[in-house]
Amino acid sequence: MTTSWLFKTSFLILYGVVHIEAFHQTHSSTFNLNQTYKPSFHFQPSKNWMNGPMRYKGLYHIFYQHNPKGATWSNNSIVWGHSVSKDLVNWFSLQHALTPTKSYDINGCWSGSVTFLSNNKPAILYTGIDKNNHQTQNLAIPKNASDPFLKEWEKSPKNPLIVPTISNKINVTSFRDPTTAWIGHHDGFWRVLIGSQEKGNKGITLLFKSKDFVNWVQSKNPFYSAKKIGMMECPDFFPMLINGSINYGIRHVLKVSLFDVSHDYYLIGTYDTIKDVYIPDKGFEKNNNEVLRYDYGKFYASKTFYDGVKKRRVLWGWINESSIQEEDVQKGWSGIQAIPRTIWLDKFGKQLIQWPIVEVEKLRTKPFVKLHSKVLKEGTLFEISGVTAAQADVEISFEVNDVEKAQALDPSGKMDPQDLCSENGSKGKETGVGPFGLLVLASKDMQEYTTIFFKVFKANKKHVVLMCSDQSRSSLNHKNDLTTYGAFVDVNPLYEDLSIRTLIDHSAVESFGGQGKACITSRVYPTLAINDKAHLHVFNNGTVDVKIKKLSVWSMKKAKINYTPSSVFF
Ligand SMILES: *[C@@H]1O[C@H](CO)[C@@H](O)[C@H](O)[C@H]1NC(C)=O
Ligand SMILES: *[C@@H]1O[C@H](CO)[C@@H](O)[C@H](O)[C@H]1NC(C)=O
Ligand SMILES: *[C@@H]1O[C@H](CO)[C@@H](O)[C@H](O)[C@H]1NC(C)=O
Ligand SMILES: *[C@@H]1O[C@H](CO)[C@@H](O)[C@H](O)[C@H]1NC(C)=O
Ligand SMILES: *[C@@H]1O[C@H](CO)[C@@H](O)[C@H](O)[C@H]1NC(C)=O
Ligand SMILES: *[C@@H]1O[C@H](CO)[C@@H](O)[C@H](O)[C@H]1NC(C)=O
Ligand SMILES: *[C@@H]1O[C@H](CO)[C@@H](O)[C@H](O)[C@H]1NC(C)=O
Ligand SMILES: *[C@@H]1O[C@H](CO)[C@@H](O)[C@H](O)[C@H]1NC(C)=O
């Protein structure tokens, strides 16, 4: 494997001569579509869903959905790419773990998960697309479990283990993405969830049980189902300690990736381990908007794994492009992984808190800007210079004293945060508290920029904090998806600061509001605000003054992404 396999594809060769769009011609020669938007510290698989990440013999492994034949997704050639890392930041690529070779997976080795069996050896359950384009579930184990790299994987001679049949009534084209399996300690049976959908667009996660990990029996009742939400892809199911301590008890999280809307939703609930019944506190019954999302921007097909050494659960998601397919082909790559996030339950057990893994801070470098107690008056735009604004880590917290001057939000009106953010974006001066926040990847003349900001409203005598990521002016190339995203942040501005952390990596902008209570990830492709021509500002366009309590900004180093393993490193 060379380092370039991920980006140099046959598609690139075929389409490498595509004409450069008009908007490029006016700009500098440093502009090169396939390099300019390439992130420097985000893991970059070629495309699509995430498979099981894990830690084994001192190394982190990521297996990812990859199309070796092109920069876009393919209906018949998806393999399991495989990379390893010591720190979840720098990655070394290995040979593909699984490729389509058998009749049961000849049209693709789709998503799945790794489970540690009782002997502590890893096993992969994955979805194969068979010669009839039906979805089957299969097993693979390492050829040599003593090899910490787990380079070679062997498919089980018993494959396919589970197939949709007339008698089990499973939809042949909607049966995929087995979870990590878990064992019922009272009966010793393995359990696994698989995503599916039934008639009438009913989304379901099916439960299967097995004594030997090979023969699987479907449970009579689905583990979870909800009407009219469509295919549930990439289910993930895991326990979370309340307050990080067994003394407070355990909650169970079920995450589903809804194919129809491309969002990852999670439920918090109670799992009866004996009856195998899962009851979420709040499900999809009423309205999707009431179900929590990991991220309110672009973030899909995520998976978690438990890192037993660091005693943390790590969430990892895939971030799609916002560019059109022709440009993905021109770039020669598409799709990146988000920065892995440590997750835990908030102290009320109501939601998950997410924060970039601490290891990413190793990439922080000088120059380092720090600032305290600066008041931002109405209409202020304040530039932060001395950092690489296209490759940075920004932490800022604001204090608002005049929260009472917040605009009233009509409680009977629409309360969808994305709609509220899209209504005005950060476009004009507004009466009230906010918009204020960060203005990133800005061109010198302000023709291009992306804003991540807060607005505070009053509704039903409470304060409602809205966090937005406005991409509407992020690029002069209007072929990109420029959707504005929004989320409510569960903080009380009377007592708490409003904080944002944003990781900026050329075309990736990942923002964590309220210390990880709400996350918004976006992809932006500026044509002017690139590399050293990108600027970073803080702004306040509300009529109420806000105070920057603390601001820290670091330039970020480049991570080693998909290098060939060398004896120097290992
Ligand atoms: C980027 O694309 C150009 C053509 O647009 C091509 O000549 C060049 O080799 C590509 N670079 C990489 C790293 O693939
Ligand atoms: C994949 O798509 C191509 C083009 O649409 C089609 O010709 C081919 O039959 C498809 N292959 C499979 C396995 O579905
Ligand atoms: C298995 O891996 C270990 C550790 O890398 C190595 O020492 C051993 O030679 C390997 N065994 C085989 C049969 O390849
Ligand atoms: C089966 O899944 C396909 C999508 O792959 C969907 O279009 C179809 O409606 C599903 N059939 C039923 C009966 O749910
Ligand atoms: C990825 O983004 C592109 C462009 O916005 C969109 O066309 C495509 O449907 C998305 N794919 C998924 C799986 O979300
Ligand atoms: C977590 O601990 C705090 C006290 O530190 C307590 O107030 C809270 O109720 C606990 N959370 C739960 C869900 O029990
Ligand atoms: C949008 O701006 C108008 C005019 O300033 C204001 O009345 C309205 O409340 C704003 N809406 C939101 C959601 O901020
Ligand atoms: C702030 O308001 C001014 C005046 O309406 C507007 O020109 C500017 O674009 C706004 N700033 C941001 C960041 O949206």
PDB file of N, CA, C and O in Angstrom, residues 252-294:
ATOM      1  N   HIS A 252     -29.141   3.109  28.983  1.00  0.00           N
ATOM      2  CA  HIS A 252     -28.702   2.544  27.709  1.00  0.00           C
ATOM      3  C   HIS A 252     -29.047   3.480  26.556  1.00  0.00           C
ATOM      4  O   HIS A 252     -30.148   4.034  26.501  1.00  0.00           O
ATOM      5  N   VAL A 253     -28.094   3.619  25.673  1.00  0.00           N
ATOM      6  CA  VAL A 253     -28.260   4.513  24.529  1.00  0.00           C
ATOM      7  C   VAL A 253     -28.419   3.679  23.264  1.00  0.00           C
ATOM      8  O   VAL A 253     -27.636   2.753  23.020  1.00  0.00           O
ATOM      9  N   LEU A 254     -29.452   3.986  22.496  1.00  0.00           N
ATOM     10  CA  LEU A 254     -29.623   3.378  21.176  1.00  0.00           C
ATOM     11  C   LEU A 254     -29.512   4.494  20.150  1.00  0.00           C
ATOM     12  O   LEU A 254     -30.269   5.460  20.174  1.00  0.00           O
ATOM     13  N   LYS A 255     -28.530   4.348  19.268  1.00  0.00           N
ATOM     14  CA  LYS A 255     -28.360   5.338  18.196  1.00  0.00           C
ATOM     15  C   LYS A 255     -28.801   4.704  16.886  1.00  0.00           C
ATOM     16  O   LYS A 255     -28.487   3.540  16.620  1.00  0.00           O
ATOM     17  N   VAL A 256     -29.515   5.444  16.083  1.00  0.00           N
ATOM     18  CA  VAL A 256     -29.848   4.970  14.736  1.00  0.00           C
ATOM     19  C   VAL A 256     -29.529   6.066  13.723  1.00  0.00           C
ATOM     20  O   VAL A 256     -29.690   7.254  14.008  1.00  0.00           O
ATOM     21  N   SER A 257     -29.060   5.653  12.578  1.00  0.00           N
ATOM     22  CA  SER A 257     -28.785   6.597  11.492  1.00  0.00           C
ATOM     23  C   SER A 257     -29.963   6.503  10.537  1.00  0.00           C
ATOM     24  O   SER A 257     -30.163   5.463   9.909  1.00  0.00           O
ATOM     25  N   LEU A 258     -30.738   7.569  10.456  1.00  0.00           N
ATOM     26  CA  LEU A 258     -31.923   7.513   9.596  1.00  0.00           C
ATOM     27  C   LEU A 258     -31.539   7.873   8.165  1.00  0.00           C
ATOM     28  O   LEU A 258     -31.159   9.002   7.861  1.00  0.00           O
ATOM     29  N   PHE A 259     -31.652   6.860   7.339  1.00  0.00           N
ATOM     30  CA  PHE A 259     -31.238   6.958   5.945  1.00  0.00           C
ATOM     31  C   PHE A 259     -31.979   8.081   5.209  1.00  0.00           C
ATOM     32  O   PHE A 259     -31.375   8.827   4.437  1.00  0.00           O
ATOM     33  N   ASP A 260     -33.281   8.208   5.460  1.00  0.00           N
ATOM     34  CA  ASP A 260     -34.084   9.177   4.709  1.00  0.00           C
ATOM     35  C   ASP A 260     -33.650  10.625   4.933  1.00  0.00           C
ATOM     36  O   ASP A 260     -33.820  11.464   4.062  1.00  0.00           O
ATOM     37  N   VAL A 261     -33.134  10.916   6.134  1.00  0.00           N
ATOM     38  CA  VAL A 261     -32.763  12.299   6.436  1.00  0.00           C
ATOM     39  C   VAL A 261     -31.260  12.477   6.673  1.00  0.00           C
ATOM     40  O   VAL A 261     -30.795  13.597   6.909  1.00  0.00           O
ATOM     41  N   SER A 262     -30.516  11.377   6.621  1.00  0.00           N
ATOM     42  CA  SER A 262     -29.057  11.422   6.836  1.00  0.00           C
ATOM     43  C   SER A 262     -28.648  12.054   8.169  1.00  0.00           C
ATOM     44  O   SER A 262     -27.696  12.833   8.220  1.00  0.00           O
ATOM     45  N   HIS A 263     -29.369  11.727   9.232  1.00  0.00           N
ATOM     46  CA  HIS A 263     -28.969  12.220  10.555  1.00  0.00           C
ATOM     47  C   HIS A 263     -28.852  11.066  11.537  1.00  0.00           C
ATOM     48  O   HIS A 263     -29.576  10.083  11.436  1.00  0.00           O
ATOM     49  N   ASP A 264     -27.970  11.248  12.520  1.00  0.00           N
ATOM     50  CA  ASP A 264     -27.810  10.276  13.608  1.00  0.00           C
ATOM     51  C   ASP A 264     -28.588  10.738  14.834  1.00  0.00           C
ATOM     52  O   ASP A 264     -28.288  11.796  15.399  1.00  0.00           O
ATOM     53  N   TYR A 265     -29.575   9.950  15.228  1.00  0.00           N
ATOM     54  CA  TYR A 265     -30.402  10.254  16.399  1.00  0.00           C
ATOM     55  C   TYR A 265     -30.066   9.270  17.506  1.00  0.00           C
ATOM     56  O   TYR A 265     -29.737   8.112  17.231  1.00  0.00           O
ATOM     57  N   TYR A 266     -30.180   9.720  18.759  1.00  0.00           N
ATOM     58  CA  TYR A 266     -29.983   8.749  19.844  1.00  0.00           C
ATOM     59  C   TYR A 266     -31.084   8.857  20.885  1.00  0.00           C
ATOM     60  O   TYR A 266     -31.637   9.923  21.132  1.00  0.00           O
ATOM     61  N   LEU A 267     -31.386   7.682  21.460  1.00  0.00           N
ATOM     62  CA  LEU A 267     -32.400   7.585  22.498  1.00  0.00           C
ATOM     63  C   LEU A 267     -31.688   7.172  23.781  1.00  0.00           C
ATOM     64  O   LEU A 267     -30.710   6.431  23.739  1.00  0.00           O
ATOM     65  N   ILE A 268     -32.182   7.681  24.899  1.00  0.00           N
ATOM     66  CA  ILE A 268     -31.663   7.245  26.192  1.00  0.00           C
ATOM     67  C   ILE A 268     -32.795   6.485  26.855  1.00  0.00           C
ATOM     68  O   ILE A 268     -33.939   6.951  26.854  1.00  0.00           O
ATOM     69  N   GLY A 269     -32.510   5.307  27.392  1.00  0.00           N
ATOM     70  CA  GLY A 269     -33.605   4.527  27.946  1.00  0.00           C
ATOM     71  C   GLY A 269     -33.149   3.443  28.893  1.00  0.00           C
ATOM     72  O   GLY A 269     -31.996   3.412  29.338  1.00  0.00           O
ATOM     73  N   THR A 270     -34.084   2.567  29.166  1.00  0.00           N
ATOM     74  CA  THR A 270     -33.867   1.490  30.124  1.00  0.00           C
ATOM     75  C   THR A 270     -33.897   0.167  29.380  1.00  0.00           C
ATOM     76  O   THR A 270     -34.808  -0.088  28.591  1.00  0.00           O
ATOM     77  N   TYR A 271     -32.916  -0.652  29.653  1.00  0.00           N
ATOM     78  CA  TYR A 271     -32.823  -1.948  28.994  1.00  0.00           C
ATOM     79  C   TYR A 271     -33.000  -3.045  30.038  1.00  0.00           C
ATOM     80  O   TYR A 271     -32.216  -3.139  30.978  1.00  0.00           O
ATOM     81  N   ASP A 272     -34.030  -3.837  29.856  1.00  0.00           N
ATOM     82  CA  ASP A 272     -34.255  -5.000  30.714  1.00  0.00           C
ATOM     83  C   ASP A 272     -33.451  -6.147  30.125  1.00  0.00           C
ATOM     84  O   ASP A 272     -33.808  -6.723  29.097  1.00  0.00           O
ATOM     85  N   THR A 273     -32.351  -6.470  30.789  1.00  0.00           N
ATOM     86  CA  THR A 273     -31.407  -7.435  30.215  1.00  0.00           C
ATOM     87  C   THR A 273     -31.965  -8.854  30.191  1.00  0.00           C
ATOM     88  O   THR A 273     -31.490  -9.691  29.432  1.00  0.00           O
ATOM     89  N   ILE A 274     -32.936  -9.133  31.027  1.00  0.00           N
ATOM     90  CA  ILE A 274     -33.489 -10.492  31.044  1.00  0.00           C
ATOM     91  C   ILE A 274     -34.511 -10.667  29.926  1.00  0.00           C
ATOM     92  O   ILE A 274     -34.465 -11.616  29.156  1.00  0.00           O
ATOM     93  N   LYS A 275     -35.415  -9.685  29.825  1.00  0.00           N
ATOM     94  CA  LYS A 275     -36.470  -9.805  28.803  1.00  0.00           C
ATOM     95  C   LYS A 275     -36.048  -9.247  27.445  1.00  0.00           C
ATOM     96  O   LYS A 275     -36.810  -9.325  26.482  1.00  0.00           O
ATOM     97  N   ASP A 276     -34.867  -8.633  27.396  1.00  0.00           N
ATOM     98  CA  ASP A 276     -34.409  -7.991  26.165  1.00  0.00           C
ATOM     99  C   ASP A 276     -35.386  -6.929  25.672  1.00  0.00           C
ATOM    100  O   ASP A 276     -35.649  -6.814  24.472  1.00  0.00           O
ATOM    101  N   VAL A 277     -35.893  -6.164  26.610  1.00  0.00           N
ATOM    102  CA  VAL A 277     -36.825  -5.104  26.225  1.00  0.00           C
ATOM    103  C   VAL A 277     -36.153  -3.755  26.480  1.00  0.00           C
ATOM    104  O   VAL A 277     -35.598  -3.513  27.556  1.00  0.00           O
ATOM    105  N   TYR A 278     -36.201  -2.922  25.473  1.00  0.00           N
ATOM    106  CA  TYR A 278     -35.606  -1.587  25.587  1.00  0.00           C
ATOM    107  C   TYR A 278     -36.705  -0.535  25.539  1.00  0.00           C
ATOM    108  O   TYR A 278     -37.498  -0.504  24.598  1.00  0.00           O
ATOM    109  N   ILE A 279     -36.751   0.294  26.557  1.00  0.00           N
ATOM    110  CA  ILE A 279     -37.769   1.345  26.588  1.00  0.00           C
ATOM    111  C   ILE A 279     -37.094   2.707  26.675  1.00  0.00           C
ATOM    112  O   ILE A 279     -36.537   3.083  27.711  1.00  0.00           O
ATOM    113  N   PRO A 280     -37.131   3.448  25.564  1.00  0.00           N
ATOM    114  CA  PRO A 280     -36.514   4.781  25.595  1.00  0.00           C
ATOM    115  C   PRO A 280     -37.378   5.760  26.381  1.00  0.00           C
ATOM    116  O   PRO A 280     -38.603   5.627  26.404  1.00  0.00           O
ATOM    117  N   ASP A 281     -36.737   6.735  27.023  1.00  0.00           N
ATOM    118  CA  ASP A 281     -37.494   7.772  27.737  1.00  0.00           C
ATOM    119  C   ASP A 281     -38.349   8.546  26.743  1.00  0.00           C
ATOM    120  O   ASP A 281     -39.474   8.920  27.040  1.00  0.00           O
ATOM    121  N   LYS A 282     -37.771   8.808  25.581  1.00  0.00           N
ATOM    122  CA  LYS A 282     -38.453   9.603  24.566  1.00  0.00           C
ATOM    123  C   LYS A 282     -38.076   9.036  23.206  1.00  0.00           C
ATOM    124  O   LYS A 282     -36.903   8.995  22.862  1.00  0.00           O
ATOM    125  N   GLY A 283     -39.067   8.539  22.475  1.00  0.00           N
ATOM    126  CA  GLY A 283     -38.762   7.938  21.177  1.00  0.00           C
ATOM    127  C   GLY A 283     -39.217   8.814  20.029  1.00  0.00           C
ATOM    128  O   GLY A 283     -39.425  10.018  20.196  1.00  0.00           O
ATOM    129  N   PHE A 284     -39.409   8.199  18.873  1.00  0.00           N
ATOM    130  CA  PHE A 284     -39.797   8.943  17.674  1.00  0.00           C
ATOM    131  C   PHE A 284     -41.317   9.104  17.553  1.00  0.00           C
ATOM    132  O   PHE A 284     -41.792   9.561  16.523  1.00  0.00           O
ATOM    133  N   GLU A 285     -42.071   8.702  18.583  1.00  0.00           N
ATOM    134  CA  GLU A 285     -43.527   8.663  18.462  1.00  0.00           C
ATOM    135  C   GLU A 285     -44.115   9.981  17.976  1.00  0.00           C
ATOM    136  O   GLU A 285     -44.941  10.014  17.076  1.00  0.00           O
ATOM    137  N   LYS A 286     -43.659  11.071  18.620  1.00  0.00           N
ATOM    138  CA  LYS A 286     -44.303  12.347  18.317  1.00  0.00           C
ATOM    139  C   LYS A 286     -43.699  13.017  17.098  1.00  0.00           C
ATOM    140  O   LYS A 286     -44.341  13.249  16.108  1.00  0.00           O
ATOM    141  N   ASN A 287     -42.440  13.293  17.190  1.00  0.00           N
ATOM    142  CA  ASN A 287     -41.848  14.218  16.257  1.00  0.00           C
ATOM    143  C   ASN A 287     -40.336  13.999  16.293  1.00  0.00           C
ATOM    144  O   ASN A 287     -39.746  13.993  17.366  1.00  0.00           O
ATOM    145  N   ASN A 288     -39.735  13.833  15.137  1.00  0.00           N
ATOM    146  CA  ASN A 288     -38.288  13.623  15.105  1.00  0.00           C
ATOM    147  C   ASN A 288     -37.525  14.735  15.810  1.00  0.00           C
ATOM    148  O   ASN A 288     -36.450  14.521  16.348  1.00  0.00           O
ATOM    149  N   ASN A 289     -38.100  15.945  15.784  1.00  0.00           N
ATOM    150  CA  ASN A 289     -37.387  17.065  16.379  1.00  0.00           C
ATOM    151  C   ASN A 289     -37.235  16.946  17.885  1.00  0.00           C
ATOM    152  O   ASN A 289     -36.475  17.672  18.489  1.00  0.00           O
ATOM    153  N   GLU A 290     -37.986  16.030  18.474  1.00  0.00           N
ATOM    154  CA  GLU A 290     -37.861  15.866  19.919  1.00  0.00           C
ATOM    155  C   GLU A 290     -36.796  14.844  20.281  1.00  0.00           C
ATOM    156  O   GLU A 290     -36.446  14.695  21.445  1.00  0.00           O
ATOM    157  N   VAL A 291     -36.316  14.125  19.283  1.00  0.00           N
ATOM    158  CA  VAL A 291     -35.280  13.137  19.561  1.00  0.00           C
ATOM    159  C   VAL A 291     -33.923  13.813  19.380  1.00  0.00           C
ATOM    160  O   VAL A 291     -33.715  14.579  18.447  1.00  0.00           O
ATOM    161  N   LEU A 292     -33.013  13.527  20.297  1.00  0.00           N
ATOM    162  CA  LEU A 292     -31.719  14.189  20.280  1.00  0.00           C
ATOM    163  C   LEU A 292     -30.853  13.695  19.133  1.00  0.00           C
ATOM    164  O   LEU A 292     -30.953  12.544  18.720  1.00  0.00           O
ATOM    165  N   ARG A 293     -30.017  14.583  18.662  1.00  0.00           N
ATOM    166  CA  ARG A 293     -29.033  14.210  17.649  1.00  0.00           C
ATOM    167  C   ARG A 293     -27.631  14.412  18.202  1.00  0.00           C
ATOM    168  O   ARG A 293     -27.399  15.304  19.002  1.00  0.00           O
ATOM    169  N   TYR A 294     -26.702  13.594  17.728  1.00  0.00           N
ATOM    170  CA  TYR A 294     -25.308  13.802  18.110  1.00  0.00           C
ATOM    171  C   TYR A 294     -24.824  15.149  17.595  1.00  0.00           C
ATOM    172  O   TYR A 294     -24.052  15.844  18.237  1.00  0.00           O
TER     173      TYR A 294
END
